[in-house]
Amino acid sequence: MTPGNNGASTPEDDDPFGYLYEDGQASGATPPRSGGYGYPGPSAPHQPGVPRTSYNQVRTVGERQYGQVPQQYGQPPQVAYGQQQYGQPTAQYAAPETYGGAPHRPAPPADGGGRGGRGPNTKGLLIGAVAVVAAVVIGIGVALLSNSDGKKDEDAGKPAGGGASTGAPQQPSTKPSDSASSPAAELPKQDAATLKLGGSAVLAKDVKGAQGTDGAYVSGFNQLGASLTWQADLPTSGGYYLYVRYATPAKEANATVTVNGKPNAQPVRLGNFIGSSDPNLEKNWQTTWTQVTLKQGQNTIKFSCEQGNQCDAVFDWVEISKTKKSY
């Protein structure tokens, strides 16, 4: 096919794909304003020797508007550009809500309408923060005051001007320190043979094992009215243990104890604590104790054989102690 002979004047007779456009023409479609599929372009009718223009119809930008039913090719748009008001967005670029009614906005949640109804308690957080800051400031102030007081106390003992003291040099004290431990005052202990005897009480030396001077001890106590009286000096008043060394012929004995004229509630027990079965006094020396209350200074302590006592015993020595002892 040459420019001089381009075939028939209709595209379907000339275009090998022209049968595709016959359906539109056969259906009685209105030909577009400037040509289109199945119709000649603006140069129709076709002139021999002139190439035919494109059969594709180019659509002007913005011709189709949002929400319109598609127009047939070649039909004028429903809204002309000149009808649009100044300042209003063009339909093809406007948001969807511009095509009908006010834009939809979600309503704010009602007060108390759920767990998230109320916002954070900013007022409570602010009060808590202020309280913490106040506590820190108070603590710092107290620390500064304490340090200031301590500094004043240190400076009080220093001479004015910060120099060395101008007074007489201090001499080391020869007085012993109060913190030095003083030896405990010795409590009295005395041989029975040196005590004041009364009644039938007498001195004896024939039983071996006595610890008194020259082996002397007090015998003859097994009669009513027999007594031994001891004047004991005590550094302080209080409760004490009164010890007695004695011997019995392997049997139980006891004696009345009077302290400063007042008898003890219980007599001192002179028992057979070693469980001896031999009546020989030499094999039965042992020690017992009773509790007494003494005053500071001199105390009169009396051992006596009174009515109801079992007094068959001899005495070696007497002792006062603050603690229990084992002999």
mmCIF file of C-alpha atoms in Angstrom:
data_model
loop_
_atom_site.group_PDB
_atom_site.id
_atom_site.type_symbol
_atom_site.label_atom_id
_atom_site.label_comp_id
_atom_site.label_asym_id
_atom_site.label_seq_id
_atom_site.Cartn_x
_atom_site.Cartn_y
_atom_site.Cartn_z
ATOM 1 C CA MET A 1 0.000 0.000 0.000
ATOM 2 C CA THR A 2 1.400 3.374 -1.045
ATOM 3 C CA PRO A 3 0.666 6.971 -0.119
ATOM 4 C CA GLY A 4 -1.020 7.313 -3.395
ATOM 5 C CA ASN A 5 -3.320 4.426 -2.886
ATOM 6 C CA ASN A 6 -4.364 3.865 0.670
ATOM 7 C CA GLY A 7 -7.266 1.641 -0.017
ATOM 8 C CA ALA A 8 -10.834 2.269 0.983
ATOM 9 C CA SER A 9 -11.983 5.317 2.819
ATOM 10 C CA THR A 10 -13.079 3.375 5.917
ATOM 11 C CA PRO A 11 -10.606 2.003 8.457
ATOM 12 C CA GLU A 12 -12.200 -1.409 8.644
ATOM 13 C CA ASP A 13 -11.610 -1.902 4.919
ATOM 14 C CA ASP A 14 -8.000 -0.774 5.219
ATOM 15 C CA ASP A 15 -6.920 -1.818 8.759
ATOM 16 C CA PRO A 16 -6.449 -5.534 9.223
ATOM 17 C CA PHE A 17 -7.943 -5.042 12.718
ATOM 18 C CA GLY A 18 -10.788 -2.951 11.497
ATOM 19 C CA TYR A 19 -13.325 -5.650 12.235
ATOM 20 C CA LEU A 20 -12.782 -4.862 15.903
ATOM 21 C CA TYR A 21 -14.424 -1.472 15.447
ATOM 22 C CA GLU A 22 -17.392 -2.643 13.382
ATOM 23 C CA ASP A 23 -19.341 -3.566 16.494
ATOM 24 C CA GLY A 24 -19.325 0.031 17.706
ATOM 25 C CA GLN A 25 -20.498 1.367 14.376
ATOM 26 C CA ALA A 26 -23.114 -1.342 13.947
ATOM 27 C CA SER A 27 -24.560 -0.567 17.412
ATOM 28 C CA GLY A 28 -25.313 2.976 16.353
ATOM 29 C CA ALA A 29 -22.834 4.575 18.728
ATOM 30 C CA THR A 30 -22.541 8.292 18.480
ATOM 31 C CA PRO A 31 -19.275 9.179 16.815
ATOM 32 C CA PRO A 32 -16.931 11.099 19.134
ATOM 33 C CA ARG A 33 -16.297 14.763 18.717
ATOM 34 C CA SER A 34 -12.757 14.335 17.520
ATOM 35 C CA GLY A 35 -12.661 10.777 16.333
ATOM 36 C CA GLY A 36 -12.165 7.571 18.178
ATOM 37 C CA TYR A 37 -12.126 3.857 17.870
ATOM 38 C CA GLY A 38 -13.911 2.815 14.684
ATOM 39 C CA TYR A 39 -14.128 6.358 13.336
ATOM 40 C CA PRO A 40 -11.793 8.467 11.338
ATOM 41 C CA GLY A 41 -9.852 11.245 13.062
ATOM 42 C CA PRO A 42 -10.175 14.965 12.488
ATOM 43 C CA SER A 43 -8.956 14.539 8.911
ATOM 44 C CA ALA A 44 -11.991 12.429 7.940
ATOM 45 C CA PRO A 45 -13.123 11.930 5.362
ATOM 46 C CA HIS A 46 -9.834 10.457 4.387
ATOM 47 C CA GLN A 47 -7.969 12.124 1.668
ATOM 48 C CA PRO A 48 -6.063 9.940 -0.657
ATOM 49 C CA GLY A 49 -2.333 10.194 -0.263
ATOM 50 C CA VAL A 50 -2.484 11.594 3.273
ATOM 51 C CA PRO A 51 -1.644 9.250 6.162
ATOM 52 C CA ARG A 52 -4.411 8.794 8.621
ATOM 53 C CA THR A 53 -4.044 10.187 12.142
ATOM 54 C CA SER A 54 -4.084 8.027 15.286
ATOM 55 C CA TYR A 55 -7.324 6.341 16.165
ATOM 56 C CA ASN A 56 -6.652 6.693 19.880
ATOM 57 C CA GLN A 57 -8.468 9.585 21.445
ATOM 58 C CA VAL A 58 -6.329 11.416 24.014
ATOM 59 C CA ARG A 59 -8.352 12.497 27.056
ATOM 60 C CA THR A 60 -7.728 15.897 28.605
ATOM 61 C CA VAL A 61 -6.346 15.859 32.146
ATOM 62 C CA GLY A 62 -9.140 16.501 34.658
ATOM 63 C CA GLU A 63 -11.861 15.730 32.181
ATOM 64 C CA ARG A 64 -13.183 12.872 34.295
ATOM 65 C CA GLN A 65 -14.300 13.946 37.783
ATOM 66 C CA TYR A 66 -14.520 11.941 41.005
ATOM 67 C CA GLY A 67 -17.890 10.205 41.423
ATOM 68 C CA GLN A 68 -19.135 10.726 37.814
ATOM 69 C CA VAL A 69 -20.379 7.997 35.615
ATOM 70 C CA PRO A 70 -17.822 7.486 32.844
ATOM 71 C CA GLN A 71 -18.736 9.504 29.781
ATOM 72 C CA GLN A 72 -18.781 8.129 26.332
ATOM 73 C CA TYR A 73 -15.750 9.086 24.394
ATOM 74 C CA GLY A 74 -16.355 12.313 22.655
ATOM 75 C CA GLN A 75 -19.097 13.469 25.069
ATOM 76 C CA PRO A 76 -18.555 16.767 26.914
ATOM 77 C CA PRO A 77 -17.870 16.535 30.673
ATOM 78 C CA GLN A 78 -20.733 17.188 33.054
ATOM 79 C CA VAL A 79 -19.014 20.109 34.728
ATOM 80 C CA ALA A 80 -17.115 22.712 32.766
ATOM 81 C CA TYR A 81 -13.972 24.251 34.115
ATOM 82 C CA GLY A 82 -15.504 27.685 33.990
ATOM 83 C CA GLN A 83 -18.284 26.670 36.414
ATOM 84 C CA GLN A 84 -15.902 25.884 39.289
ATOM 85 C CA GLN A 85 -15.720 28.597 41.919
ATOM 86 C CA TYR A 86 -12.466 30.299 42.746
ATOM 87 C CA GLY A 87 -10.721 28.876 45.784
ATOM 88 C CA GLN A 88 -12.551 25.522 45.689
ATOM 89 C CA PRO A 89 -10.469 22.405 45.098
ATOM 90 C CA THR A 90 -10.857 20.682 41.783
ATOM 91 C CA ALA A 91 -12.951 17.566 42.040
ATOM 92 C CA GLN A 92 -10.316 15.190 40.781
ATOM 93 C CA TYR A 93 -7.850 16.374 43.441
ATOM 94 C CA ALA A 94 -10.229 17.038 46.328
ATOM 95 C CA ALA A 95 -10.671 14.778 49.325
ATOM 96 C CA PRO A 96 -13.667 12.391 49.254
ATOM 97 C CA GLU A 97 -15.522 14.317 51.996
ATOM 98 C CA THR A 98 -15.790 17.371 49.700
ATOM 99 C CA TYR A 99 -18.414 15.570 47.614
ATOM 100 C CA GLY A 100 -21.149 15.448 50.155
ATOM 101 C CA GLY A 101 -21.755 16.739 53.721
ATOM 102 C CA ALA A 102 -19.443 17.646 56.524
ATOM 103 C CA PRO A 103 -16.428 15.409 57.108
ATOM 104 C CA HIS A 104 -16.957 12.638 59.632
ATOM 105 C CA ARG A 105 -15.090 13.154 62.870
ATOM 106 C CA PRO A 106 -15.104 10.623 65.704
ATOM 107 C CA ALA A 107 -16.809 11.886 68.846
ATOM 108 C CA PRO A 108 -14.625 12.207 71.950
ATOM 109 C CA PRO A 109 -15.177 9.488 74.589
ATOM 110 C CA ALA A 110 -17.624 10.322 77.348
ATOM 111 C CA ASP A 111 -16.282 10.991 80.832
ATOM 112 C CA GLY A 112 -16.026 7.813 82.832
ATOM 113 C CA GLY A 113 -17.039 5.729 79.806
ATOM 114 C CA GLY A 114 -14.335 3.121 80.333
ATOM 115 C CA ARG A 115 -10.959 2.417 81.837
ATOM 116 C CA GLY A 116 -9.371 5.074 79.611
ATOM 117 C CA GLY A 117 -12.047 7.684 80.324
ATOM 118 C CA ARG A 118 -9.761 9.744 82.528
ATOM 119 C CA GLY A 119 -6.301 10.901 81.671
ATOM 120 C CA PRO A 120 -3.244 10.524 83.893
ATOM 121 C CA ASN A 121 -3.415 12.158 87.302
ATOM 122 C CA THR A 122 -0.918 14.877 86.517
ATOM 123 C CA LYS A 123 -1.905 16.844 89.602
ATOM 124 C CA GLY A 124 -1.031 13.933 91.905
ATOM 125 C CA LEU A 125 2.292 13.380 90.125
ATOM 126 C CA LEU A 126 3.132 17.062 90.488
ATOM 127 C CA ILE A 127 2.352 17.014 94.228
ATOM 128 C CA GLY A 128 4.507 13.889 94.700
ATOM 129 C CA ALA A 129 7.433 15.474 92.856
ATOM 130 C CA VAL A 130 7.186 18.639 94.962
ATOM 131 C CA ALA A 131 7.156 16.527 98.161
ATOM 132 C CA VAL A 132 10.309 14.638 97.108
ATOM 133 C CA VAL A 133 12.140 17.867 96.294
ATOM 134 C CA ALA A 134 11.105 19.361 99.643
ATOM 135 C CA ALA A 135 12.378 16.286 101.530
ATOM 136 C CA VAL A 136 15.738 16.467 99.755
ATOM 137 C CA VAL A 137 16.089 20.180 100.515
ATOM 138 C CA ILE A 138 15.261 19.617 104.200
ATOM 139 C CA GLY A 139 17.800 16.777 104.440
ATOM 140 C CA ILE A 140 20.527 18.917 102.907
ATOM 141 C CA GLY A 141 19.712 21.763 105.316
ATOM 142 C CA VAL A 142 19.919 19.458 108.358
ATOM 143 C CA ALA A 143 23.265 18.065 107.168
ATOM 144 C CA LEU A 144 24.688 21.552 106.687
ATOM 145 C CA LEU A 145 23.526 22.646 110.152
ATOM 146 C CA SER A 146 25.044 19.526 111.752
ATOM 147 C CA ASN A 147 28.381 20.101 110.037
ATOM 148 C CA SER A 148 28.322 23.752 111.097
ATOM 149 C CA ASP A 149 27.659 22.847 114.751
ATOM 150 C CA GLY A 150 30.455 20.272 114.714
ATOM 151 C CA LYS A 151 32.856 22.816 113.259
ATOM 152 C CA LYS A 152 31.963 25.319 115.993
ATOM 153 C CA ASP A 153 32.613 22.695 118.677
ATOM 154 C CA GLU A 154 36.035 21.935 117.191
ATOM 155 C CA ASP A 155 36.949 25.603 116.932
ATOM 156 C CA ALA A 156 35.845 26.323 120.503
ATOM 157 C CA GLY A 157 38.881 24.521 121.957
ATOM 158 C CA LYS A 158 41.401 26.232 119.700
ATOM 159 C CA PRO A 159 43.181 29.463 120.606
ATOM 160 C CA ALA A 160 42.192 32.644 118.764
ATOM 161 C CA GLY A 161 44.050 33.221 115.503
ATOM 162 C CA GLY A 162 44.636 29.522 114.910
ATOM 163 C CA GLY A 163 48.153 29.619 116.402
ATOM 164 C CA ALA A 164 49.627 27.588 119.189
ATOM 165 C CA SER A 165 48.382 28.138 122.722
ATOM 166 C CA THR A 166 50.242 30.843 124.606
ATOM 167 C CA GLY A 167 49.425 29.419 128.026
ATOM 168 C CA ALA A 168 51.748 27.408 130.239
ATOM 169 C CA PRO A 169 52.737 24.037 128.820
ATOM 170 C CA GLN A 170 50.648 21.198 130.127
ATOM 171 C CA GLN A 171 52.354 18.591 132.271
ATOM 172 C CA PRO A 172 51.438 14.932 131.980
ATOM 173 C CA SER A 173 49.075 13.878 134.739
ATOM 174 C CA THR A 174 50.316 11.365 137.264
ATOM 175 C CA LYS A 175 46.772 10.492 138.362
ATOM 176 C CA PRO A 176 45.768 7.006 137.208
ATOM 177 C CA SER A 177 43.108 6.869 134.557
ATOM 178 C CA ASP A 178 39.577 6.149 135.636
ATOM 179 C CA SER A 179 39.380 3.486 132.956
ATOM 180 C CA ALA A 180 42.169 1.504 134.582
ATOM 181 C CA SER A 181 40.727 -1.549 136.261
ATOM 182 C CA SER A 182 41.205 -1.436 140.011
ATOM 183 C CA PRO A 183 41.781 -4.725 141.815
ATOM 184 C CA ALA A 184 38.631 -6.197 143.343
ATOM 185 C CA ALA A 185 38.359 -5.657 147.063
ATOM 186 C CA GLU A 186 39.228 -8.786 148.964
ATOM 187 C CA LEU A 187 36.332 -10.318 150.879
ATOM 188 C CA PRO A 188 36.935 -11.628 154.366
ATOM 189 C CA LYS A 189 37.942 -15.187 155.184
ATOM 190 C CA GLN A 190 38.856 -16.252 158.743
ATOM 191 C CA ASP A 191 39.810 -19.345 160.743
ATOM 192 C CA ALA A 192 37.064 -20.574 163.029
ATOM 193 C CA ALA A 193 39.621 -20.853 165.850
ATOM 194 C CA THR A 194 40.032 -17.021 165.782
ATOM 195 C CA LEU A 195 36.292 -16.265 166.163
ATOM 196 C CA LYS A 196 34.565 -15.354 169.430
ATOM 197 C CA LEU A 197 33.354 -18.601 170.992
ATOM 198 C CA GLY A 198 30.285 -18.986 173.198
ATOM 199 C CA GLY A 199 28.629 -21.698 175.268
ATOM 200 C CA SER A 200 30.349 -25.087 175.047
ATOM 201 C CA ALA A 201 32.397 -24.225 171.926
ATOM 202 C CA VAL A 202 36.144 -24.829 172.420
ATOM 203 C CA LEU A 203 39.337 -25.050 170.381
ATOM 204 C CA ALA A 204 40.809 -28.442 169.424
ATOM 205 C CA LYS A 205 43.665 -29.867 167.376
ATOM 206 C CA ASP A 206 43.346 -33.628 167.634
ATOM 207 C CA VAL A 207 41.515 -34.205 164.283
ATOM 208 C CA LYS A 208 43.869 -34.084 161.352
ATOM 209 C CA GLY A 209 43.003 -32.295 158.106
ATOM 210 C CA ALA A 210 42.057 -28.906 159.546
ATOM 211 C CA GLN A 211 43.404 -25.945 157.498
ATOM 212 C CA GLY A 212 43.477 -23.432 160.371
ATOM 213 C CA THR A 213 46.658 -22.138 161.964
ATOM 214 C CA ASP A 214 48.517 -25.051 163.628
ATOM 215 C CA GLY A 215 45.602 -27.323 162.623
ATOM 216 C CA ALA A 216 43.268 -25.732 165.165
ATOM 217 C CA TYR A 217 39.457 -25.908 164.750
ATOM 218 C CA VAL A 218 36.308 -25.356 166.891
ATOM 219 C CA SER A 219 34.757 -28.346 168.658
ATOM 220 C CA GLY A 220 32.118 -28.875 171.415
ATOM 221 C CA PHE A 221 29.353 -27.383 169.229
ATOM 222 C CA ASN A 222 26.927 -30.255 169.836
ATOM 223 C CA GLN A 223 25.134 -28.581 172.780
ATOM 224 C CA LEU A 224 22.419 -25.912 172.963
ATOM 225 C CA GLY A 225 23.855 -22.418 173.283
ATOM 226 C CA ALA A 226 27.209 -23.167 171.625
ATOM 227 C CA SER A 227 28.150 -20.370 169.207
ATOM 228 C CA LEU A 228 30.796 -18.744 167.020
ATOM 229 C CA THR A 229 30.590 -14.965 166.334
ATOM 230 C CA TRP A 230 32.360 -13.294 163.419
ATOM 231 C CA GLN A 231 32.828 -9.538 162.805
ATOM 232 C CA ALA A 232 33.178 -9.181 159.024
ATOM 233 C CA ASP A 233 33.811 -5.931 157.126
ATOM 234 C CA LEU A 234 32.216 -5.629 153.675
ATOM 235 C CA PRO A 235 33.095 -3.011 150.995
ATOM 236 C CA THR A 236 29.532 -2.812 149.683
ATOM 237 C CA SER A 237 26.108 -3.943 150.706
ATOM 238 C CA GLY A 238 24.231 -6.690 148.932
ATOM 239 C CA GLY A 239 23.726 -10.419 148.698
ATOM 240 C CA TYR A 240 26.656 -12.752 149.426
ATOM 241 C CA TYR A 241 27.503 -16.427 149.765
ATOM 242 C CA LEU A 242 28.591 -17.528 153.280
ATOM 243 C CA TYR A 243 30.909 -20.571 153.136
ATOM 244 C CA VAL A 244 31.791 -22.896 156.013
ATOM 245 C CA ARG A 245 34.320 -25.769 156.134
ATOM 246 C CA TYR A 246 33.303 -28.429 158.636
ATOM 247 C CA ALA A 247 33.288 -32.145 159.386
ATOM 248 C CA THR A 248 30.586 -34.493 160.788
ATOM 249 C CA PRO A 249 30.690 -38.177 161.856
ATOM 250 C CA ALA A 250 29.108 -39.210 158.510
ATOM 251 C CA LYS A 251 25.639 -37.880 159.331
ATOM 252 C CA GLU A 252 23.459 -34.817 158.709
ATOM 253 C CA ALA A 253 23.830 -31.665 160.858
ATOM 254 C CA ASN A 254 22.769 -27.983 160.742
ATOM 255 C CA ALA A 255 23.152 -24.710 162.648
ATOM 256 C CA THR A 256 21.313 -21.382 162.984
ATOM 257 C CA VAL A 257 22.826 -18.333 161.236
ATOM 258 C CA THR A 258 22.097 -14.825 162.568
ATOM 259 C CA VAL A 259 23.162 -11.726 160.574
ATOM 260 C CA ASN A 260 23.205 -8.401 162.430
ATOM 261 C CA GLY A 261 20.787 -9.749 165.049
ATOM 262 C CA LYS A 262 18.330 -11.216 162.516
ATOM 263 C CA PRO A 263 18.187 -15.032 162.042
ATOM 264 C CA ASN A 264 18.164 -16.340 158.512
ATOM 265 C CA ALA A 265 14.942 -17.959 157.407
ATOM 266 C CA GLN A 266 16.726 -21.236 156.823
ATOM 267 C CA PRO A 267 19.563 -22.755 158.916
ATOM 268 C CA VAL A 268 22.867 -23.574 157.259
ATOM 269 C CA ARG A 269 22.938 -27.222 156.237
ATOM 270 C CA LEU A 270 25.956 -29.216 157.400
ATOM 271 C CA GLY A 271 25.133 -32.285 155.341
ATOM 272 C CA ASN A 272 26.961 -35.492 154.485
ATOM 273 C CA PHE A 273 27.450 -34.352 150.896
ATOM 274 C CA ILE A 274 30.343 -36.721 150.214
ATOM 275 C CA GLY A 275 28.189 -39.705 151.160
ATOM 276 C CA SER A 276 30.659 -41.006 153.690
ATOM 277 C CA SER A 277 29.881 -44.011 155.893
ATOM 278 C CA ASP A 278 32.982 -43.676 158.059
ATOM 279 C CA PRO A 279 32.354 -41.692 161.289
ATOM 280 C CA ASN A 280 36.015 -40.683 161.483
ATOM 281 C CA LEU A 281 35.989 -36.849 161.330
ATOM 282 C CA GLU A 282 39.378 -36.809 159.658
ATOM 283 C CA LYS A 283 37.813 -38.349 156.500
ATOM 284 C CA ASN A 284 34.738 -36.145 156.410
ATOM 285 C CA TRP A 285 36.005 -32.577 155.883
ATOM 286 C CA GLN A 286 33.752 -30.769 153.358
ATOM 287 C CA THR A 287 32.310 -27.328 152.495
ATOM 288 C CA THR A 288 28.775 -25.907 152.418
ATOM 289 C CA TRP A 289 27.228 -22.454 151.827
ATOM 290 C CA THR A 290 24.144 -20.353 152.493
ATOM 291 C CA GLN A 291 23.007 -16.987 151.134
ATOM 292 C CA VAL A 292 23.041 -13.891 153.354
ATOM 293 C CA THR A 293 22.375 -10.166 152.924
ATOM 294 C CA LEU A 294 25.106 -7.935 154.334
ATOM 295 C CA LYS A 295 25.575 -4.210 154.677
ATOM 296 C CA GLN A 296 28.539 -2.026 153.835
ATOM 297 C CA GLY A 297 31.011 -1.901 156.734
ATOM 298 C CA GLN A 298 31.031 -4.190 159.740
ATOM 299 C CA ASN A 299 28.576 -7.075 159.996
ATOM 300 C CA THR A 300 28.017 -9.471 162.920
ATOM 301 C CA ILE A 301 27.559 -13.051 161.747
ATOM 302 C CA LYS A 302 26.760 -15.727 164.359
ATOM 303 C CA PHE A 303 26.605 -19.531 164.092
ATOM 304 C CA SER A 304 24.760 -21.119 166.997
ATOM 305 C CA CYS A 305 23.182 -24.383 168.108
ATOM 306 C CA GLU A 306 19.540 -23.600 168.833
ATOM 307 C CA GLN A 307 16.510 -25.680 169.692
ATOM 308 C CA GLY A 308 15.746 -28.007 166.795
ATOM 309 C CA ASN A 309 19.233 -27.960 165.321
ATOM 310 C CA GLN A 310 21.388 -31.048 164.834
ATOM 311 C CA CYS A 311 24.769 -29.607 165.866
ATOM 312 C CA ASP A 312 27.179 -32.589 165.874
ATOM 313 C CA ALA A 313 29.924 -30.874 163.785
ATOM 314 C CA VAL A 314 33.344 -29.207 164.026
ATOM 315 C CA PHE A 315 34.297 -25.942 162.228
ATOM 316 C CA ASP A 316 37.505 -25.193 160.322
ATOM 317 C CA TRP A 317 37.052 -21.728 158.650
ATOM 318 C CA VAL A 318 34.405 -19.279 157.340
ATOM 319 C CA GLU A 319 34.446 -17.145 154.127
ATOM 320 C CA ILE A 320 32.290 -14.592 152.302
ATOM 321 C CA SER A 321 32.143 -14.561 148.466
ATOM 322 C CA LYS A 322 30.194 -12.821 145.731
ATOM 323 C CA THR A 323 30.172 -15.915 143.548
ATOM 324 C CA LYS A 324 29.801 -19.623 143.996
ATOM 325 C CA LYS A 325 32.981 -21.575 144.501
ATOM 326 C CA SER A 326 33.926 -25.187 144.143
ATOM 327 C CA TYR A 327 36.106 -26.747 146.855
#
